[in-house]
Amino acid sequence: MTRILEVSGLTRRFGALRAVDESSFHVDEGEVVSIIGPNGSGKTTTINLLSGELKPDGGAIRFRGRDLAGLSADRIAGEGLRRTFQNGRVFANATVEENVLIGQAPLARATAPLKPLRRMPIIRWAALVVETVLAIVGTPAQRREERERQQRAETQLERFGQRLLPRRDHPAWTLSYANRRRTEIARALASDPELLLLDEPTAGMNTAETQEVMHQLLDLKAQGQTILLVEHKLDLVMSVSDRIIVMDGGQVIAEGTPVEIQNDERVIEAYLGKRRGTIAARTHDVASAVLDDEGEAR
């Protein structure tokens, strides 16, 4: 399998606290890899480092051979990584459809032909002037790109069926919490991510809503979508993951298949401390502990 992401020695400190402590792992193309761990173990911080929300204090993040460590969030998105957030973020005053269209900004070519120049002092104004002129005049390439954007948005709205399609023209602030989370996932998917980073996509959802998301993740997996998932709900993790990475205290303490992780003593101890009993019984306790968790220290 092609290794799409390789993380080595990733470190992030907040004062004296090492939120991520020389963490190393990889993701292969087409895999669904989940990161689990107790609250404060460094899961969300890891996603924030990968997506450019935070800059690492050390280590490498290699995506298709290129080191992304320290790049800005927009440049990392331009490389093909897209994400959702632990605390859902949508553009509240934009409609559902507009949110999904906005998510495709990294794909803009005809409307932003000089995008690399934006990062250069003085010269960046030339890029902005060109984009302004193109927005006023319009070109066949722009119109073609707009049709493609609309089609991608339609595809993702259809993925969520009656949850989003009838609400496509509704402002996002009018949506239920679960539908705001669905809008955020649709927005990330609409830009054809090479690697989709999902940070607790079912947080705040009830059992039925979580099951819906699980089936959608399984559909994405069947389509070959590469996913790195942070999630507390162990039933979902065990159902969709090819491999699971377990973090505790900012470090990776275990990695393996779902079956291997369920029977790993280090994982059981990380969640519950040193306790006696059968592996099966303690694994059930781990599942219960994870299902009861609702958040993580960032």
CSV table of C-alpha atoms in Angstrom, one decimal:
chain,number,residue,atom,x,y,z
A,1,MET,CA,0.0,0.0,0.0
A,2,THR,CA,1.1,3.6,-0.7
A,3,ARG,CA,2.1,5.5,2.5
A,4,ILE,CA,0.3,8.8,2.2
A,5,LEU,CA,1.1,10.3,5.6
A,6,GLU,CA,4.1,9.7,7.8
A,7,VAL,CA,4.5,11.4,11.2
A,8,SER,CA,7.7,11.1,13.1
A,9,GLY,CA,8.8,12.6,16.4
A,10,LEU,CA,5.9,15.1,16.4
A,11,THR,CA,6.0,17.3,19.5
A,12,ARG,CA,4.0,20.2,20.8
A,13,ARG,CA,4.4,21.9,24.2
A,14,PHE,CA,2.2,24.3,26.1
A,15,GLY,CA,4.6,25.7,28.7
A,16,ALA,CA,5.8,22.7,30.7
A,17,LEU,CA,3.1,20.4,29.3
A,18,ARG,CA,4.0,18.1,26.4
A,19,ALA,CA,0.6,17.8,24.8
A,20,VAL,CA,2.1,15.7,22.0
A,21,ASP,CA,5.4,14.0,22.9
A,22,GLU,CA,7.5,12.6,20.0
A,23,SER,CA,4.5,10.9,18.5
A,24,SER,CA,5.1,8.7,15.4
A,25,PHE,CA,2.6,6.9,13.1
A,26,HIS,CA,1.6,6.5,9.5
A,27,VAL,CA,-1.5,6.3,7.3
A,28,ASP,CA,-1.6,4.4,4.0
A,29,GLU,CA,-3.7,5.4,1.1
A,30,GLY,CA,-7.3,4.1,1.3
A,31,GLU,CA,-7.0,3.3,5.0
A,32,VAL,CA,-9.3,4.4,7.8
A,33,VAL,CA,-7.1,5.0,10.9
A,34,SER,CA,-8.5,6.1,14.2
A,35,ILE,CA,-6.8,7.8,17.1
A,36,ILE,CA,-8.3,7.1,20.5
A,37,GLY,CA,-7.3,7.7,24.1
A,38,PRO,CA,-8.4,9.2,27.4
A,39,ASN,CA,-9.2,12.8,27.8
A,40,GLY,CA,-6.2,15.0,27.4
A,41,SER,CA,-4.1,12.4,25.7
A,42,GLY,CA,-3.3,14.6,22.7
A,43,LYS,CA,-5.7,13.5,20.0
A,44,THR,CA,-7.1,16.8,19.0
A,45,THR,CA,-3.7,18.5,19.4
A,46,THR,CA,-2.4,16.0,16.9
A,47,ILE,CA,-5.1,16.8,14.4
A,48,ASN,CA,-4.5,20.5,14.9
A,49,LEU,CA,-0.8,20.0,14.2
A,50,LEU,CA,-1.5,18.0,11.0
A,51,SER,CA,-3.9,20.6,9.7
A,52,GLY,CA,-1.8,23.6,10.4
A,53,GLU,CA,-4.0,25.0,13.2
A,54,LEU,CA,-0.9,24.7,15.5
A,55,LYS,CA,2.8,24.6,14.7
A,56,PRO,CA,4.8,21.8,16.0
A,57,ASP,CA,7.8,22.3,18.3
A,58,GLY,CA,9.6,19.4,16.7
A,59,GLY,CA,9.2,16.4,14.4
A,60,ALA,CA,8.1,15.9,10.8
A,61,ILE,CA,4.8,15.6,9.0
A,62,ARG,CA,5.4,14.1,5.6
A,63,PHE,CA,2.5,14.0,3.2
A,64,ARG,CA,3.3,12.2,-0.1
A,65,GLY,CA,6.9,12.8,0.7
A,66,ARG,CA,6.7,16.5,1.4
A,67,ASP,CA,7.2,17.9,4.9
A,68,LEU,CA,4.2,20.0,5.9
A,69,ALA,CA,5.3,20.7,9.5
A,70,GLY,CA,4.9,24.4,10.2
A,71,LEU,CA,3.0,25.3,7.1
A,72,SER,CA,-0.1,27.5,7.4
A,73,ALA,CA,-3.6,25.9,7.4
A,74,ASP,CA,-4.5,27.2,3.9
A,75,ARG,CA,-1.3,25.8,2.4
A,76,ILE,CA,-1.9,22.4,4.0
A,77,ALA,CA,-5.5,22.4,2.7
A,78,GLY,CA,-4.0,23.1,-0.7
A,79,GLU,CA,-1.9,20.0,-0.4
A,80,GLY,CA,-5.1,17.8,-0.1
A,81,LEU,CA,-5.8,17.6,3.7
A,82,ARG,CA,-9.2,18.7,4.8
A,83,ARG,CA,-10.7,18.6,8.3
A,84,THR,CA,-13.7,18.9,10.6
A,85,PHE,CA,-13.5,20.3,14.1
A,86,GLN,CA,-14.1,18.9,17.6
A,87,ASN,CA,-16.4,21.8,18.2
A,88,GLY,CA,-18.3,22.1,15.0
A,89,ARG,CA,-17.6,25.2,12.9
A,90,VAL,CA,-19.9,26.3,10.1
A,91,PHE,CA,-20.5,29.7,8.6
A,92,ALA,CA,-23.7,30.5,10.6
A,93,ASN,CA,-25.1,33.2,8.3
A,94,ALA,CA,-24.4,31.3,5.1
A,95,THR,CA,-26.8,28.7,3.7
A,96,VAL,CA,-26.0,25.0,3.9
A,97,GLU,CA,-25.2,25.0,0.2
A,98,GLU,CA,-23.0,28.0,0.5
A,99,ASN,CA,-21.1,26.4,3.3
A,100,VAL,CA,-20.4,23.4,1.0
A,101,LEU,CA,-19.4,25.6,-1.9
A,102,ILE,CA,-17.0,27.6,0.3
A,103,GLY,CA,-15.3,24.4,1.3
A,104,GLN,CA,-14.0,24.1,-2.3
A,105,ALA,CA,-11.9,27.2,-2.2
A,106,PRO,CA,-8.6,25.1,-2.2
A,107,LEU,CA,-9.7,23.8,-5.7
A,108,ALA,CA,-10.1,27.2,-7.3
A,109,ARG,CA,-7.9,27.5,-10.4
A,110,ALA,CA,-9.7,29.6,-13.0
A,111,THR,CA,-10.8,32.2,-10.4
A,112,ALA,CA,-7.4,32.3,-8.6
A,113,PRO,CA,-4.8,31.6,-11.3
A,114,LEU,CA,-2.0,33.4,-9.4
A,115,LYS,CA,-2.7,31.9,-5.9
A,116,PRO,CA,1.0,31.2,-5.1
A,117,LEU,CA,1.8,34.9,-5.4
A,118,ARG,CA,-0.6,35.7,-2.5
A,119,ARG,CA,2.2,34.7,-0.1
A,120,MET,CA,4.7,37.2,-1.5
A,121,PRO,CA,4.9,40.7,-0.2
A,122,ILE,CA,4.0,43.5,-2.6
A,123,ILE,CA,3.6,41.0,-5.5
A,124,ARG,CA,0.5,39.5,-3.8
A,125,TRP,CA,-1.5,42.6,-4.8
A,126,ALA,CA,-1.0,41.7,-8.4
A,127,ALA,CA,-2.7,38.4,-7.7
A,128,LEU,CA,-5.6,40.1,-5.9
A,129,VAL,CA,-6.1,42.6,-8.8
A,130,VAL,CA,-6.2,39.8,-11.4
A,131,GLU,CA,-8.8,37.9,-9.3
A,132,THR,CA,-10.9,41.0,-9.0
A,133,VAL,CA,-10.9,41.6,-12.7
A,134,LEU,CA,-11.7,38.0,-13.5
A,135,ALA,CA,-14.6,38.1,-11.0
A,136,ILE,CA,-16.1,41.1,-12.8
A,137,VAL,CA,-15.4,40.0,-16.4
A,138,GLY,CA,-15.9,36.2,-16.2
A,139,THR,CA,-14.4,33.6,-18.5
A,140,PRO,CA,-15.5,30.3,-19.9
A,141,ALA,CA,-13.0,28.5,-17.6
A,142,GLN,CA,-14.6,30.2,-14.6
A,143,ARG,CA,-18.1,29.2,-15.7
A,144,ARG,CA,-17.0,25.6,-16.2
A,145,GLU,CA,-15.3,25.7,-12.7
A,146,GLU,CA,-18.5,27.0,-11.2
A,147,ARG,CA,-20.5,24.2,-12.7
A,148,GLU,CA,-18.1,21.7,-11.3
A,149,ARG,CA,-18.3,23.3,-7.9
A,150,GLN,CA,-22.1,23.1,-8.0
A,151,GLN,CA,-22.0,19.4,-9.0
A,152,ARG,CA,-19.6,18.5,-6.2
A,153,ALA,CA,-21.9,20.4,-3.7
A,154,GLU,CA,-24.9,18.5,-5.0
A,155,THR,CA,-23.1,15.2,-4.6
A,156,GLN,CA,-22.3,15.8,-1.0
A,157,LEU,CA,-25.8,17.2,-0.1
A,158,GLU,CA,-27.3,14.0,-1.7
A,159,ARG,CA,-25.0,11.9,0.5
A,160,PHE,CA,-26.9,13.2,3.5
A,161,GLY,CA,-30.3,12.9,1.8
A,162,GLN,CA,-33.2,14.3,3.7
A,163,ARG,CA,-31.0,15.6,6.4
A,164,LEU,CA,-29.5,18.4,4.2
A,165,LEU,CA,-31.1,18.4,0.8
A,166,PRO,CA,-34.4,20.0,1.9
A,167,ARG,CA,-32.4,22.5,4.0
A,168,ARG,CA,-29.9,23.5,1.3
A,169,ASP,CA,-31.2,27.1,1.3
A,170,HIS,CA,-31.5,27.4,5.1
A,171,PRO,CA,-29.0,29.5,7.0
A,172,ALA,CA,-26.7,27.2,9.0
A,173,TRP,CA,-27.6,28.8,12.3
A,174,THR,CA,-31.1,27.4,11.9
A,175,LEU,CA,-29.9,23.8,11.8
A,176,SER,CA,-30.0,21.3,14.5
A,177,TYR,CA,-26.6,20.5,16.1
A,178,ALA,CA,-26.4,17.2,14.2
A,179,ASN,CA,-27.2,18.8,10.9
A,180,ARG,CA,-24.5,21.4,11.5
A,181,ARG,CA,-22.0,18.6,12.0
A,182,ARG,CA,-23.3,17.0,8.8
A,183,THR,CA,-22.8,20.3,6.9
A,184,GLU,CA,-19.3,20.5,8.1
A,185,ILE,CA,-18.5,16.9,6.9
A,186,ALA,CA,-20.1,17.7,3.5
A,187,ARG,CA,-18.0,20.8,3.2
A,188,ALA,CA,-14.8,18.9,3.9
A,189,LEU,CA,-15.8,16.2,1.4
A,190,ALA,CA,-16.8,18.6,-1.4
A,191,SER,CA,-13.2,19.5,-2.0
A,192,ASP,CA,-12.2,16.0,-2.9
A,193,PRO,CA,-9.7,15.5,0.0
A,194,GLU,CA,-6.8,13.1,-0.4
A,195,LEU,CA,-6.8,12.8,3.4
A,196,LEU,CA,-9.9,13.5,5.5
A,197,LEU,CA,-9.2,14.5,9.1
A,198,LEU,CA,-12.3,14.0,11.2
A,199,ASP,CA,-12.2,15.3,14.8
A,200,GLU,CA,-15.0,13.6,16.8
A,201,PRO,CA,-17.6,13.9,14.0
A,202,THR,CA,-20.4,12.3,16.1
A,203,ALA,CA,-19.8,14.4,19.3
A,204,GLY,CA,-23.2,15.4,20.7
A,205,MET,CA,-25.1,13.0,18.4
A,206,ASN,CA,-27.5,10.4,19.8
A,207,THR,CA,-27.3,6.7,19.0
A,208,ALA,CA,-29.4,6.8,15.8
A,209,GLU,CA,-27.5,9.8,14.5
A,210,THR,CA,-24.1,8.1,15.3
A,211,GLN,CA,-25.2,5.0,13.4
A,212,GLU,CA,-26.0,7.1,10.3
A,213,VAL,CA,-22.5,8.7,10.4
A,214,MET,CA,-21.0,5.3,10.8
A,215,HIS,CA,-22.7,4.0,7.7
A,216,GLN,CA,-21.6,7.0,5.8
A,217,LEU,CA,-18.0,6.5,6.9
A,218,LEU,CA,-18.2,2.9,5.8
A,219,ASP,CA,-19.5,4.1,2.4
A,220,LEU,CA,-16.5,6.5,2.1
A,221,LYS,CA,-14.2,3.6,3.1
A,222,ALA,CA,-15.6,1.4,0.3
A,223,GLN,CA,-15.0,4.3,-2.1
A,224,GLY,CA,-11.3,4.4,-1.2
A,225,GLN,CA,-11.4,7.6,0.9
A,226,THR,CA,-8.4,7.9,3.2
A,227,ILE,CA,-9.5,9.0,6.7
A,228,LEU,CA,-7.8,9.8,10.0
A,229,LEU,CA,-10.5,9.8,12.6
A,230,VAL,CA,-10.4,11.0,16.2
A,231,GLU,CA,-13.4,9.5,18.0
A,232,HIS,CA,-14.5,8.6,21.6
A,233,LYS,CA,-17.3,6.2,20.6
A,234,LEU,CA,-15.5,2.8,20.5
A,235,ASP,CA,-18.3,0.9,18.7
A,236,LEU,CA,-18.0,3.2,15.8
A,237,VAL,CA,-14.2,3.1,15.9
A,238,MET,CA,-14.1,-0.7,15.9
A,239,SER,CA,-16.6,-0.9,13.0
A,240,VAL,CA,-14.9,1.4,10.5
A,241,SER,CA,-11.1,1.3,11.3
A,242,ASP,CA,-8.4,-0.7,9.6
A,243,ARG,CA,-6.0,0.3,12.3
A,244,ILE,CA,-6.2,2.1,15.6
A,245,ILE,CA,-3.6,4.3,17.3
A,246,VAL,CA,-3.9,4.8,21.0
A,247,MET,CA,-2.5,7.9,22.7
A,248,ASP,CA,-2.0,8.6,26.4
A,249,GLY,CA,-0.1,11.5,28.0
A,250,GLY,CA,0.8,12.8,24.5
A,251,GLN,CA,2.5,9.6,23.4
A,252,VAL,CA,1.4,6.7,21.1
A,253,ILE,CA,1.2,3.7,23.5
A,254,ALA,CA,-0.3,1.1,21.1
A,255,GLU,CA,-1.1,0.6,17.5
A,256,GLY,CA,-2.9,-2.3,15.7
A,257,THR,CA,-6.0,-3.8,14.3
A,258,PRO,CA,-9.3,-3.4,16.3
A,259,VAL,CA,-9.0,-6.9,17.7
A,260,GLU,CA,-5.4,-6.3,18.8
A,261,ILE,CA,-6.3,-3.0,20.5
A,262,GLN,CA,-9.2,-4.5,22.4
A,263,ASN,CA,-6.9,-7.0,24.0
A,264,ASP,CA,-3.9,-4.7,24.6
A,265,GLU,CA,-3.2,-4.4,28.4
A,266,ARG,CA,-1.6,-1.0,27.9
A,267,VAL,CA,-4.8,0.3,26.4
A,268,ILE,CA,-6.9,-1.1,29.2
A,269,GLU,CA,-4.6,0.4,31.8
A,270,ALA,CA,-4.6,3.8,30.1
A,271,TYR,CA,-8.4,4.0,30.3
A,272,LEU,CA,-9.0,2.3,33.6
A,273,GLY,CA,-5.8,2.0,35.5
A,274,LYS,CA,-4.5,-1.4,36.8
A,275,ARG,CA,-7.5,-3.6,37.4
A,276,ARG,CA,-7.9,-7.3,37.5
A,277,GLY,CA,-10.4,-9.4,35.6
A,278,THR,CA,-10.8,-11.1,32.3
A,279,ILE,CA,-9.7,-9.4,29.0
A,280,ALA,CA,-13.2,-9.5,27.7
A,281,ALA,CA,-14.7,-8.0,30.8
A,282,ARG,CA,-12.2,-5.2,30.9
A,283,THR,CA,-12.5,-4.5,27.2
A,284,HIS,CA,-16.3,-4.0,27.8
A,285,ASP,CA,-15.4,-1.6,30.6
A,286,VAL,CA,-13.1,0.3,28.1
A,287,ALA,CA,-15.9,0.6,25.7
A,288,SER,CA,-18.2,2.0,28.4
A,289,ALA,CA,-15.5,4.4,29.5
A,290,VAL,CA,-15.0,5.7,26.0
A,291,LEU,CA,-18.7,6.0,25.2
A,292,ASP,CA,-19.1,8.1,28.4
A,293,ASP,CA,-16.3,10.5,27.4
A,294,GLU,CA,-17.6,13.7,25.8
A,295,GLY,CA,-14.5,15.9,25.2
A,296,GLU,CA,-10.8,16.3,25.3
A,297,ALA,CA,-8.4,18.9,26.6
A,298,ARG,CA,-7.1,20.7,23.5
